[in-house]
Tab-separated table of C-alpha atoms in Angstrom:
chain	number	residue	atom	x	y	z
A	169	MET	CA	-1.970	23.952	-25.634
A	170	PRO	CA	-1.689	20.248	-24.743
A	171	PRO	CA	-4.311	18.092	-26.480
A	172	ARG	CA	-6.528	17.136	-24.153
A	173	THR	CA	-7.161	13.675	-24.525
A	174	PRO	CA	-4.377	11.610	-22.671
A	175	ILE	CA	-1.534	10.764	-24.704
A	176	PRO	CA	-1.448	6.207	-24.257
A	177	ILE	CA	1.423	5.921	-22.200
A	178	VAL	CA	0.971	2.449	-20.850
A	179	THR	CA	-1.966	-0.068	-22.022
A	180	VAL	CA	-2.241	-3.318	-19.878
A	181	ASP	CA	-4.156	-6.035	-20.510
A	182	PRO	CA	-5.908	-7.159	-16.594
A	183	LYS	CA	-7.344	-10.973	-17.974
A	184	LYS	CA	-2.837	-10.870	-18.141
A	185	THR	CA	-0.581	-12.035	-15.747
A	186	ALA	CA	2.292	-9.933	-15.517
A	187	GLU	CA	4.818	-11.907	-17.584
A	188	GLU	CA	2.297	-12.306	-19.949
A	189	GLN	CA	1.964	-8.077	-20.868
A	190	THR	CA	2.494	-8.280	-24.507
A	191	THR	CA	1.707	-4.334	-25.340
A	192	THR	CA	4.700	-2.994	-22.590
A	193	LYS	CA	6.909	-4.931	-20.008
A	194	LEU	CA	6.856	-4.004	-16.081
A	195	HIS	CA	8.618	-4.187	-13.700
A	196	ASN	CA	8.678	-5.020	-10.140
A	197	ARG	CA	12.009	-4.087	-8.838
A	198	TRP	CA	13.761	-0.237	-8.302
A	199	HIS	CA	16.860	0.864	-9.801
A	200	PRO	CA	18.338	3.174	-12.222
A	201	ASP	CA	19.505	0.773	-15.023
A	202	ILE	CA	15.568	-0.026	-15.998
A	203	PRO	CA	14.822	1.862	-19.421
A	204	PRO	CA	11.841	3.759	-19.351
A	205	VAL	CA	8.370	2.578	-22.077
A	206	GLY	CA	8.212	6.192	-22.799
A	207	THR	CA	8.988	10.224	-22.709
A	208	VAL	CA	5.950	12.767	-22.003
A	209	LYS	CA	6.837	16.701	-22.222
A	210	GLU	CA	5.559	18.290	-19.062
A	211	GLY	CA	2.029	19.752	-19.323
A	212	ASP	CA	1.197	16.941	-21.771
A	213	LEU	CA	-2.130	14.331	-19.758
A	214	PHE	CA	-0.280	10.831	-20.113
A	215	ARG	CA	-2.159	7.668	-19.199
A	216	ILE	CA	-0.628	4.874	-17.796
A	217	GLU	CA	-2.475	1.614	-16.870
A	218	THR	CA	-1.611	-0.785	-14.328
A	219	VAL	CA	-2.172	-4.613	-12.689
A	220	GLU	CA	-3.036	-5.370	-10.064
A	221	TRP	CA	-0.319	-5.892	-7.899
A	222	THR	CA	0.192	-8.987	-7.536
A	223	GLY	CA	0.307	-9.331	-11.351
A	224	GLY	CA	-2.695	-11.762	-12.008
A	225	GLN	CA	-2.367	-14.144	-9.094
A	226	ILE	CA	-5.657	-13.337	-7.192
A	227	LYS	CA	-8.998	-14.503	-8.416
A	228	ASP	CA	-12.152	-13.121	-8.101
A	229	ASP	CA	-14.010	-16.514	-6.567
A	230	ASP	CA	-14.523	-18.197	-2.397
A	231	SER	CA	-11.406	-19.183	-2.216
A	232	ALA	CA	-8.759	-18.363	-0.017
A	233	GLU	CA	-6.570	-20.504	-1.722
A	234	ASP	CA	-4.589	-18.679	-4.324
A	235	VAL	CA	-3.670	-15.583	-0.668
A	236	LYS	CA	-1.863	-18.562	0.946
A	237	ASN	CA	-0.091	-19.561	-2.183
A	238	VAL	CA	0.803	-16.029	-3.765
A	239	ASP	CA	4.688	-15.628	-4.463
A	240	LEU	CA	5.639	-12.511	-3.411
A	241	THR	CA	8.900	-12.741	-4.972
A	242	LYS	CA	7.016	-11.024	-8.320
A	243	VAL	CA	5.897	-8.399	-5.891
A	244	HIS	CA	4.647	-5.048	-6.716
A	245	ASN	CA	4.255	-4.929	-10.790
A	246	LEU	CA	4.301	-1.497	-11.829
A	247	SER	CA	3.629	0.925	-15.225
A	248	GLY	CA	6.874	2.885	-16.330
A	249	PRO	CA	8.964	4.025	-16.039
A	250	VAL	CA	8.402	7.015	-17.442
A	251	ALA	CA	10.450	9.670	-18.373
A	252	VAL	CA	9.957	13.295	-18.610
A	253	THR	CA	11.364	16.232	-20.400
A	254	ASP	CA	10.778	19.855	-20.569
A	255	ALA	CA	8.791	21.402	-23.113
A	256	SER	CA	12.499	21.795	-25.331
A	257	GLY	CA	12.880	18.133	-24.541
A	258	GLU	CA	15.193	17.895	-21.722
A	259	PRO	CA	15.086	15.665	-19.748
A	260	ALA	CA	14.521	16.346	-15.707
A	261	HIS	CA	17.875	16.660	-13.848
A	262	PRO	CA	19.493	15.120	-10.462
A	263	GLY	CA	18.456	17.768	-8.219
A	264	ASP	CA	14.948	18.575	-9.834
A	265	LEU	CA	12.289	18.434	-8.109
A	266	LEU	CA	9.264	16.489	-10.294
A	267	MET	CA	5.915	17.944	-9.950
A	268	VAL	CA	2.706	15.022	-10.923
A	269	GLU	CA	-0.732	16.034	-11.008
A	270	ILE	CA	-3.562	12.736	-10.101
A	271	CYS	CA	-5.903	14.459	-13.466
A	272	ASN	CA	-7.730	11.079	-12.878
A	273	LEU	CA	-8.268	7.890	-11.666
A	274	GLY	CA	-10.440	4.841	-11.795
A	275	PRO	CA	-11.204	1.083	-12.332
A	276	LEU	CA	-9.898	-0.476	-15.822
A	277	PRO	CA	-13.452	-0.805	-17.743
A	278	GLY	CA	-14.866	-4.581	-17.520
A	279	ASP	CA	-12.302	-4.762	-15.122
A	280	GLU	CA	-14.711	-3.898	-11.338
A	281	TRP	CA	-13.608	-5.950	-8.492
A	282	GLY	CA	-10.999	-5.704	-6.057
A	283	PHE	CA	-9.360	-8.245	-3.998
A	284	THR	CA	-8.455	-8.099	0.091
A	285	GLY	CA	-6.246	-10.341	2.471
A	286	THR	CA	-4.556	-12.195	4.924
A	287	PHE	CA	-1.437	-13.094	4.410
A	288	ASP	CA	-0.492	-17.218	5.686
A	289	ARG	CA	1.549	-16.546	8.529
A	290	GLU	CA	4.611	-17.387	6.891
A	291	ASN	CA	4.289	-16.680	4.291
A	292	GLY	CA	3.786	-12.769	3.862
A	293	GLY	CA	2.358	-12.240	7.220
A	294	GLY	CA	0.207	-9.294	8.203
A	295	PHE	CA	-0.476	-5.833	10.889
A	296	LEU	CA	-1.626	-8.875	12.996
A	297	THR	CA	-0.035	-12.184	12.056
A	298	ASP	CA	0.457	-13.387	15.304
A	299	HIS	CA	-3.918	-13.305	15.740
A	300	PHE	CA	-4.722	-14.035	12.634
A	301	PRO	CA	-2.200	-16.868	11.098
A	302	SER	CA	-4.717	-18.005	8.253
A	303	ALA	CA	-4.830	-16.700	4.626
A	304	THR	CA	-8.274	-14.542	3.908
A	305	LYS	CA	-10.059	-13.329	1.060
A	306	ALA	CA	-12.744	-10.856	0.824
A	307	ILE	CA	-13.955	-9.779	-2.996
A	308	TRP	CA	-15.010	-6.487	-3.323
A	309	GLU	CA	-17.853	-5.312	-6.538
A	310	PHE	CA	-18.269	-1.477	-7.617
A	311	ASN	CA	-21.036	0.064	-8.293
A	312	GLY	CA	-19.988	3.263	-9.415
A	313	ILE	CA	-18.471	4.800	-6.172
A	314	TYR	CA	-19.524	2.512	-4.034
A	315	ALA	CA	-17.098	-0.280	-3.126
A	316	SER	CA	-19.571	-3.237	-1.842
A	317	SER	CA	-18.302	-7.239	-0.810
A	318	ARG	CA	-20.197	-10.141	-0.607
A	319	HIS	CA	-18.399	-11.529	2.336
A	320	ILE	CA	-18.143	-8.799	3.985
A	321	PRO	CA	-21.618	-8.228	4.021
A	322	GLY	CA	-24.073	-4.984	5.509
A	323	VAL	CA	-21.002	-2.855	4.558
A	324	LYS	CA	-20.625	-0.468	1.293
A	325	PHE	CA	-18.629	3.351	1.118
A	326	ALA	CA	-16.847	5.286	-1.656
A	327	GLY	CA	-14.096	4.823	-2.387
A	328	ILE	CA	-11.320	7.259	-2.015
A	329	ILE	CA	-9.577	5.765	-4.785
A	330	HIS	CA	-5.477	6.332	-5.318
A	331	PRO	CA	-2.149	4.675	-6.255
A	332	GLY	CA	-1.100	2.532	-3.330
A	333	LEU	CA	2.473	2.741	-5.187
A	334	ILE	CA	4.324	6.109	-7.489
A	335	GLY	CA	7.493	7.162	-7.255
A	336	THR	CA	10.891	8.008	-8.961
A	337	ALA	CA	13.682	6.187	-10.133
A	338	PRO	CA	17.078	5.949	-6.962
A	339	SER	CA	19.970	6.521	-8.311
A	340	LYS	CA	23.265	4.009	-7.397
A	341	GLU	CA	24.940	6.446	-5.216
A	342	LEU	CA	21.078	6.309	-3.617
A	343	LEU	CA	20.146	2.676	-4.081
A	344	ASP	CA	23.712	1.532	-2.652
A	345	ILE	CA	22.884	3.496	-0.104
A	346	TRP	CA	19.386	1.920	0.866
A	347	ASN	CA	20.496	-1.583	0.596
A	348	GLU	CA	23.744	-1.045	3.245
A	349	ARG	CA	21.241	0.152	5.716
A	350	GLU	CA	18.104	-2.285	4.762
A	351	GLY	CA	21.506	-5.459	5.381
A	352	ALA	CA	22.336	-3.985	8.158
A	353	LEU	CA	18.925	-4.034	9.493
A	354	VAL	CA	18.206	-7.664	8.575
A	355	ALA	CA	21.765	-8.597	9.744
A	356	ASN	CA	22.059	-6.845	13.113
A	357	GLY	CA	18.314	-6.375	14.303
A	358	PRO	CA	16.670	-9.400	15.767
A	359	ASP	CA	19.202	-8.212	18.427
A	360	ALA	CA	18.153	-4.813	18.245
A	361	LEU	CA	14.742	-3.749	18.333
A	362	THR	CA	12.276	-5.113	20.818
A	363	LEU	CA	9.583	-4.765	18.416
A	364	GLY	CA	10.591	-8.039	16.010
A	365	GLY	CA	9.012	-9.773	19.932
A	366	ILE	CA	5.272	-8.033	19.068
A	367	LEU	CA	5.606	-8.521	15.314
A	368	HIS	CA	7.314	-11.740	16.313
A	369	THR	CA	8.577	-13.569	12.589
A	370	ARG	CA	7.425	-11.142	10.114
A	371	PRO	CA	10.862	-9.608	8.021
A	372	LEU	CA	12.558	-6.864	9.059
A	373	ALA	CA	13.421	-6.476	5.298
A	374	LEU	CA	13.116	-7.696	1.372
A	375	LEU	CA	16.937	-7.541	0.648
A	376	PRO	CA	17.567	-7.453	-3.794
A	377	ASN	CA	16.473	-10.531	-5.133
A	378	ALA	CA	17.222	-11.598	-9.160
A	379	THR	CA	13.797	-14.821	-8.029
A	380	GLY	CA	10.921	-13.342	-9.280
A	381	ALA	CA	12.648	-10.525	-11.140
A	382	LEU	CA	10.911	-8.098	-13.382
A	383	LEU	CA	12.825	-5.916	-15.257
A	384	GLY	CA	10.755	-4.261	-17.810
A	385	SER	CA	12.580	-4.117	-21.486
A	386	VAL	CA	16.138	-5.603	-20.556
A	387	PRO	CA	17.097	-8.874	-21.973
A	388	LYS	CA	16.471	-11.666	-19.288
A	389	GLY	CA	19.497	-13.775	-19.334
A	390	SER	CA	21.543	-11.284	-20.566
A	391	PRO	CA	24.889	-9.388	-18.638
A	392	ASP	CA	22.810	-5.930	-17.916
A	393	TRP	CA	19.454	-8.138	-16.464
A	394	ASP	CA	21.825	-10.693	-14.122
A	395	ARG	CA	23.962	-7.223	-12.543
A	396	ILE	CA	20.655	-5.206	-12.342
A	397	ALA	CA	18.282	-8.222	-10.749
A	398	ALA	CA	21.062	-8.662	-7.969
A	399	GLU	CA	21.108	-4.889	-6.919
A	400	ALA	CA	17.444	-3.635	-7.388
A	401	ALA	CA	15.268	-3.432	-4.945
A	402	ARG	CA	12.564	-4.362	-4.151
A	403	THR	CA	9.268	-3.050	-4.632
A	404	ILE	CA	7.984	-3.821	-0.614
A	405	PRO	CA	7.944	-0.486	1.515
A	406	GLY	CA	8.647	3.648	0.578
A	407	ARG	CA	11.993	5.491	0.342
A	408	GLU	CA	12.985	8.623	-0.092
A	409	ASN	CA	11.838	8.703	-4.302
A	410	GLY	CA	8.068	7.403	-2.519
A	411	GLY	CA	7.501	3.995	-3.792
A	412	ASN	CA	5.068	1.751	-1.836
A	413	CYS	CA	3.595	4.710	1.117
A	414	ASP	CA	0.007	3.505	0.894
A	415	ILE	CA	-0.611	7.109	1.219
A	416	LYS	CA	-4.854	7.167	0.320
A	417	ASN	CA	-5.020	11.052	0.139
A	418	LEU	CA	-2.561	10.900	-2.916
A	419	SER	CA	-6.310	10.767	-5.246
A	420	ARG	CA	-8.071	12.864	-8.261
A	421	GLY	CA	-6.283	16.380	-7.856
A	422	CYS	CA	-3.260	15.999	-6.136
A	423	ARG	CA	-0.387	16.694	-6.609
A	424	VAL	CA	2.796	15.259	-5.853
A	425	TYR	CA	6.191	17.136	-5.236
A	426	PHE	CA	9.214	13.969	-5.786
A	427	PRO	CA	12.747	15.145	-6.063
A	428	VAL	CA	14.998	13.261	-9.017
A	429	PHE	CA	17.515	11.494	-9.070
A	430	VAL	CA	18.049	10.303	-12.467
A	431	GLU	CA	17.990	12.235	-15.531
A	432	GLY	CA	14.166	12.297	-16.880
A	433	ALA	CA	13.020	11.331	-13.402
A	434	ASN	CA	11.799	8.132	-14.588
A	435	LEU	CA	8.719	7.414	-12.923
A	436	SER	CA	7.119	4.204	-12.168
A	437	MET	CA	3.573	4.013	-10.291
A	438	GLY	CA	0.902	1.013	-9.499
A	439	ASP	CA	-0.827	-1.217	-6.144
A	440	MET	CA	-3.759	1.220	-7.431
A	441	HIS	CA	-5.841	1.300	-4.563
A	442	PHE	CA	-10.600	1.720	-4.590
A	443	SER	CA	-10.157	2.405	-0.864
A	444	GLN	CA	-8.470	1.848	1.727
A	445	GLY	CA	-7.825	2.341	5.258
A	446	ASP	CA	-4.796	4.240	7.367
A	447	GLY	CA	-2.436	1.880	8.033
A	448	GLU	CA	-3.349	-1.269	5.572
A	449	VAL	CA	-3.313	-3.020	8.150
A	450	SER	CA	-3.440	-6.523	6.869
A	451	PHE	CA	-0.812	-6.161	4.384
A	452	CYS	CA	-2.960	-7.520	1.366
A	453	GLY	CA	-4.743	-4.652	2.515
A	454	ALA	CA	-6.726	-2.220	0.462
A	455	ILE	CA	-8.833	-3.371	-2.068
A	456	GLU	CA	-6.491	-4.208	-4.913
A	457	MET	CA	-7.068	-3.158	-8.331
A	458	SER	CA	-5.727	-3.023	-11.845
A	459	GLY	CA	-6.920	0.394	-12.581
A	460	PHE	CA	-5.166	3.694	-15.028
A	461	LEU	CA	-4.255	7.032	-14.228
A	462	GLU	CA	-4.475	10.408	-16.140
A	463	LEU	CA	-1.418	12.823	-15.110
A	464	ARG	CA	0.911	15.923	-15.972
A	465	CYS	CA	3.770	16.429	-14.587
A	466	GLU	CA	5.979	19.986	-14.285
A	467	ILE	CA	9.801	20.279	-13.738
A	468	LEU	CA	11.187	22.390	-11.043
A	469	ARG	CA	15.005	22.899	-11.623
A	470	GLY	CA	16.481	22.915	-9.000
A	471	GLY	CA	13.790	22.157	-6.491
A	472	MET	CA	15.502	19.385	-4.148
A	473	GLU	CA	18.075	22.226	-3.073
A	474	GLN	CA	15.335	24.936	-2.230
A	475	TYR	CA	12.686	23.468	-1.572
A	476	LEU	CA	14.080	19.466	0.809
A	477	THR	CA	16.279	19.849	3.510
A	478	PRO	CA	18.273	16.564	3.601
A	479	MET	CA	17.235	14.259	6.901
A	480	GLY	CA	20.315	12.236	7.377
A	481	PRO	CA	24.401	11.679	5.853
A	482	THR	CA	23.440	13.151	2.659
A	483	LYS	CA	21.497	15.272	0.271
A	484	LEU	CA	19.479	12.352	-1.096
A	485	HIS	CA	17.552	12.261	2.496
A	486	VAL	CA	15.175	13.687	1.258
A	487	ASN	CA	11.373	13.035	0.587
A	488	PRO	CA	8.032	13.862	-1.338
A	489	ILE	CA	5.876	16.348	-0.081
A	490	PHE	CA	2.180	16.414	-1.534
A	491	GLU	CA	-0.940	18.260	-2.098
A	492	ILE	CA	-4.582	16.920	-0.924
A	493	GLY	CA	-6.946	17.161	-3.816
A	494	PRO	CA	-10.243	18.525	-2.756
A	495	LEU	CA	-12.406	14.957	-3.324
A	496	GLU	CA	-13.254	12.244	-1.003
A	497	PRO	CA	-16.290	10.536	0.611
A	498	ARG	CA	-17.260	12.812	4.243
A	499	PHE	CA	-17.865	11.989	7.744
A	500	SER	CA	-20.067	13.784	10.226
A	501	GLU	CA	-19.965	10.611	12.783
A	502	TRP	CA	-16.952	8.213	14.221
A	503	LEU	CA	-16.449	5.648	16.325
A	504	VAL	CA	-13.135	5.679	17.244
A	505	PHE	CA	-10.615	4.122	19.223
A	506	GLU	CA	-7.780	4.648	21.225
A	507	GLY	CA	-4.618	1.905	21.853
A	508	LEU	CA	-1.096	2.706	24.660
A	509	SER	CA	2.680	1.961	24.097
A	510	VAL	CA	1.263	-1.458	26.333
A	511	ASP	CA	0.680	-4.773	24.173
A	512	GLU	CA	-1.257	-7.637	24.577
A	513	THR	CA	1.047	-9.427	27.498
A	514	GLY	CA	0.793	-5.907	29.381
A	515	LYS	CA	4.846	-4.688	28.883
A	516	GLN	CA	5.256	-1.860	28.836
A	517	HIS	CA	6.884	0.249	26.258
A	518	TYR	CA	8.918	3.841	26.136
A	519	LEU	CA	6.609	5.851	24.040
A	520	ASP	CA	6.441	3.022	21.311
A	521	ALA	CA	3.742	4.454	18.381
A	522	THR	CA	3.673	1.507	16.866
A	523	VAL	CA	2.665	-0.711	19.536
A	524	ALA	CA	0.279	1.928	20.568
A	525	PHE	CA	-1.802	1.873	16.960
A	526	LYS	CA	-2.521	-1.972	17.429
A	527	ARG	CA	-3.602	-2.262	20.335
A	528	ALA	CA	-5.964	0.752	18.229
A	529	VAL	CA	-6.873	-2.111	16.274
A	530	LEU	CA	-6.913	-4.609	18.183
A	531	ASN	CA	-10.069	-2.845	20.251
A	532	CYS	CA	-12.023	-2.315	17.617
A	533	ILE	CA	-12.295	-5.968	16.101
A	534	ASP	CA	-13.272	-6.444	18.887
A	535	TYR	CA	-15.283	-4.262	19.322
A	536	LEU	CA	-17.173	-4.943	16.086
A	537	SER	CA	-17.654	-7.764	16.242
A	538	LYS	CA	-19.887	-7.327	18.951
A	539	PHE	CA	-21.830	-6.685	15.807
A	540	GLY	CA	-22.003	-9.951	14.095
A	541	TYR	CA	-19.296	-9.892	12.618
A	542	THR	CA	-16.511	-11.881	12.763
A	543	LYS	CA	-12.898	-11.138	13.460
A	544	GLU	CA	-11.014	-11.934	9.979
A	545	GLN	CA	-14.267	-9.804	8.302
A	546	VAL	CA	-13.503	-6.365	10.727
A	547	TYR	CA	-9.731	-7.191	10.234
A	548	LEU	CA	-10.086	-6.989	6.916
A	549	LEU	CA	-12.402	-4.077	7.177
A	550	LEU	CA	-10.239	-1.505	8.424
A	551	SER	CA	-7.542	-2.652	6.276
A	552	CYS	CA	-9.586	-0.957	3.478
A	553	CYS	CA	-12.461	0.701	4.687
A	554	PRO	CA	-12.029	4.969	4.828
A	555	CYS	CA	-10.999	4.720	8.519
A	556	GLU	CA	-8.639	7.678	9.950
A	557	GLY	CA	-5.945	6.442	11.895
A	558	ARG	CA	-4.331	9.232	13.940
A	559	LEU	CA	-0.908	9.811	16.261
A	560	SER	CA	-2.314	12.035	19.101
A	561	GLY	CA	0.069	12.097	21.800
A	562	ILE	CA	3.342	10.909	21.377
A	563	VAL	CA	5.715	12.846	23.850
A	564	ASP	CA	3.778	12.144	27.400
A	565	VAL	CA	5.805	9.284	28.582
A	566	PRO	CA	5.458	5.989	28.571
A	567	ASN	CA	2.988	5.895	26.792
A	568	ALA	CA	2.326	6.919	23.232
A	569	CYS	CA	-1.620	7.495	22.477
A	570	ALA	CA	-2.993	6.565	18.955
A	571	THR	CA	-6.309	6.738	17.579
A	572	LEU	CA	-8.486	5.026	14.891
A	573	ALA	CA	-11.687	5.614	13.941
A	574	ILE	CA	-14.324	4.486	11.828
A	575	PRO	CA	-17.408	6.370	10.033
A	576	VAL	CA	-21.150	4.495	11.762
A	577	ALA	CA	-22.455	5.604	8.021
A	578	ILE	CA	-21.043	1.888	6.415
A	579	PHE	CA	-22.766	0.324	8.502
A	580	ASP	CA	-26.394	-0.820	7.863
A	581	GLN	CA	-26.958	-0.781	11.576
A	582	ASP	CA	-25.566	1.836	14.794
A	583	ILE	CA	-22.724	0.310	15.900
A	584	ARG	CA	-22.848	2.886	18.686
A	585	PRO	CA	-22.418	2.332	22.653
A	586	LYS	CA	-26.251	2.330	23.582
A	587	LYS	CA	-28.220	1.228	26.512
A	588	GLY	CA	-29.253	-2.618	27.141
A	589	GLY	CA	-25.721	-3.207	24.911
A	590	PRO	CA	-24.859	-5.073	21.739
A	591	PRO	CA	-27.801	-7.114	19.725
A	592	VAL	CA	-28.057	-10.030	21.278
A	593	GLY	CA	-30.596	-13.166	20.330
A	594	PRO	CA	-32.671	-12.645	16.908
A	595	GLN	CA	-31.448	-9.041	17.450
A	596	LEU	CA	-27.502	-10.662	15.968
A	597	ILE	CA	-27.905	-10.649	12.341
A	598	THR	CA	-24.601	-12.743	11.776
A	599	ARG	CA	-22.980	-11.903	8.683
A	600	GLY	CA	-20.794	-15.304	7.834
A	601	ASP	CA	-17.200	-15.001	7.222
A	602	VAL	CA	-14.906	-14.584	3.601
A	603	PRO	CA	-12.417	-17.380	2.987
A	604	LYS	CA	-10.355	-18.657	5.120
A	605	VAL	CA	-7.335	-21.689	4.970
A	606	PRO	CA	-6.860	-22.524	8.078
A	607	TYR	CA	-2.845	-21.293	9.365
A	608	GLU	CA	-0.593	-25.059	9.709
A	609	GLY	CA	2.450	-23.841	10.869
A	610	SER	CA	3.557	-23.313	14.082
A	611	LEU	CA	4.993	-20.267	14.459
A	612	PRO	CA	3.866	-18.413	18.219
A	613	LEU	CA	0.680	-17.010	18.470
A	614	MET	CA	-0.134	-14.187	21.299
A	615	LYS	CA	-1.970	-15.649	24.234
A	616	SER	CA	-4.296	-12.729	24.950
A	617	GLY	CA	-6.407	-13.705	23.703
A	618	CYS	CA	-8.171	-10.464	22.157
A	619	CYS	CA	-9.113	-12.031	18.602
A	620	HIS	CA	-9.149	-15.682	19.390
C-alpha cells in the first residue's frame, strides 16, 4: 500500500518571490521541454506547495499601488511539472488520461491571508474595466474555513479552496496549434469581433513573450532557454490541457481527467484560491493565496480515444472532464440577478452570453450598493464570494439569459427587497471603501451611468 504521509515534491517559501525560490525552480509558461521537478507513481500521495499567482508581488497592506504596478509578464507562477509513471515505472504516454484526485488542500501554515483586486485599465483591466478603470485591492483574513475582510466589512463566508490553474504539458504540435490560432485572433480579431467594442481595450490574447518568463530548471541565457521562451504559451487562458480554467469546484475530493500529450504527462499547478465567485469577474479576482495540494494520480491507458471526443480538426482538440467533490458550503437562500444580450448603450446583441453575464453582474453591483457598500467593494466581492453564475437560456432569439446568484447569508444584514425600500438615514450602515489608485489614463469609459 502506498504511504499515507504525502511525499513532498515541491516546497516554497511564501515570504520570497517566485524568482527567489531556491528549493524548487518555478515556471510561468507552458512548453513540453520544461523539465519535470520530480516523478511520482500512480497511487502515491504527494504534496505540492505553490506561491500566489503573481509570485509575491502583492502585499498584505492598505495600498493598491502594488496592484496598479504589478508585472503581468510574470504570471502565473506554477509548481511542477511532475512526471507520473505506473507502478512498474513506465511513464504516462500521449493518448492516456491522467486522473488527478485532490485529496487535501489549503493555505500554507503561517500565511493565512489572501487578496482580491482589480487591475488598472491600462495594466490588465478586467471584465468591467470600462466601468471600473482604477486599481483596487481588498485583503482577506482566514479564520479556519471562513474569510473576512477589513476592506469589505459585514461579510463572512466559508471558502471553497481550489487551484485556479492545473494542467498537463502540451506537446509541441499542440503548442504550435495554440500559437497559430491565438496569433490569428490578435491579427484579425479587431476587424472581425464586436465584443471588443463592449470590453474595449483588453487584449484579445497574450502571445509568447520572453520578458518575465520563468522556465524551471532551464538555464537562463542558454540556447534552450531562448528557444523555449520564444515558443512557450502564456498561462492566462484555459486550453485543451486544462490550465487556468478557474473552476471553483475543483476542491477537496474532486477528480480531474486530463489528456496526456507528452511522456510522463508533466502535471503543473498554481493560482491557489481560498474562494472564488463564478466568472472571477475582476480578473485579479478570487481570494488569491499561497497554498498546498495533496494529490493522487492514476493513469488510464488509451483513455483519450476511449473517453474524449475531439472537437476540432485533430485528435488533440479535446478537453478535460472532472467529478465534483462532496464538500462545499451549502446555502438555502439566494438572491438572483439576470442579464440579457443588450449592452449598456441599449444595443441588441444576438444570443451573446458574455454581454448577458456582464449585465447580470452590473445589475447585482448596482443593487448591493444600496446597502452601504461602494460599487468597487461589491465588484471585488462578486469576484471572490461563493456566488453562482448560470447560463439560463441560449435558444430564445435574440437574447441569451445569464443569471448571477448570491447567497444572502454571507451578509450581516438582510439584503432582500422589502416594503419601505432599501435602508436610508440612520438605518444605512456605510462600509468604508477598498484601497484604490485613481485611473489617470485616457481610454474611454462606458457612459451608461450604471456604475458611476
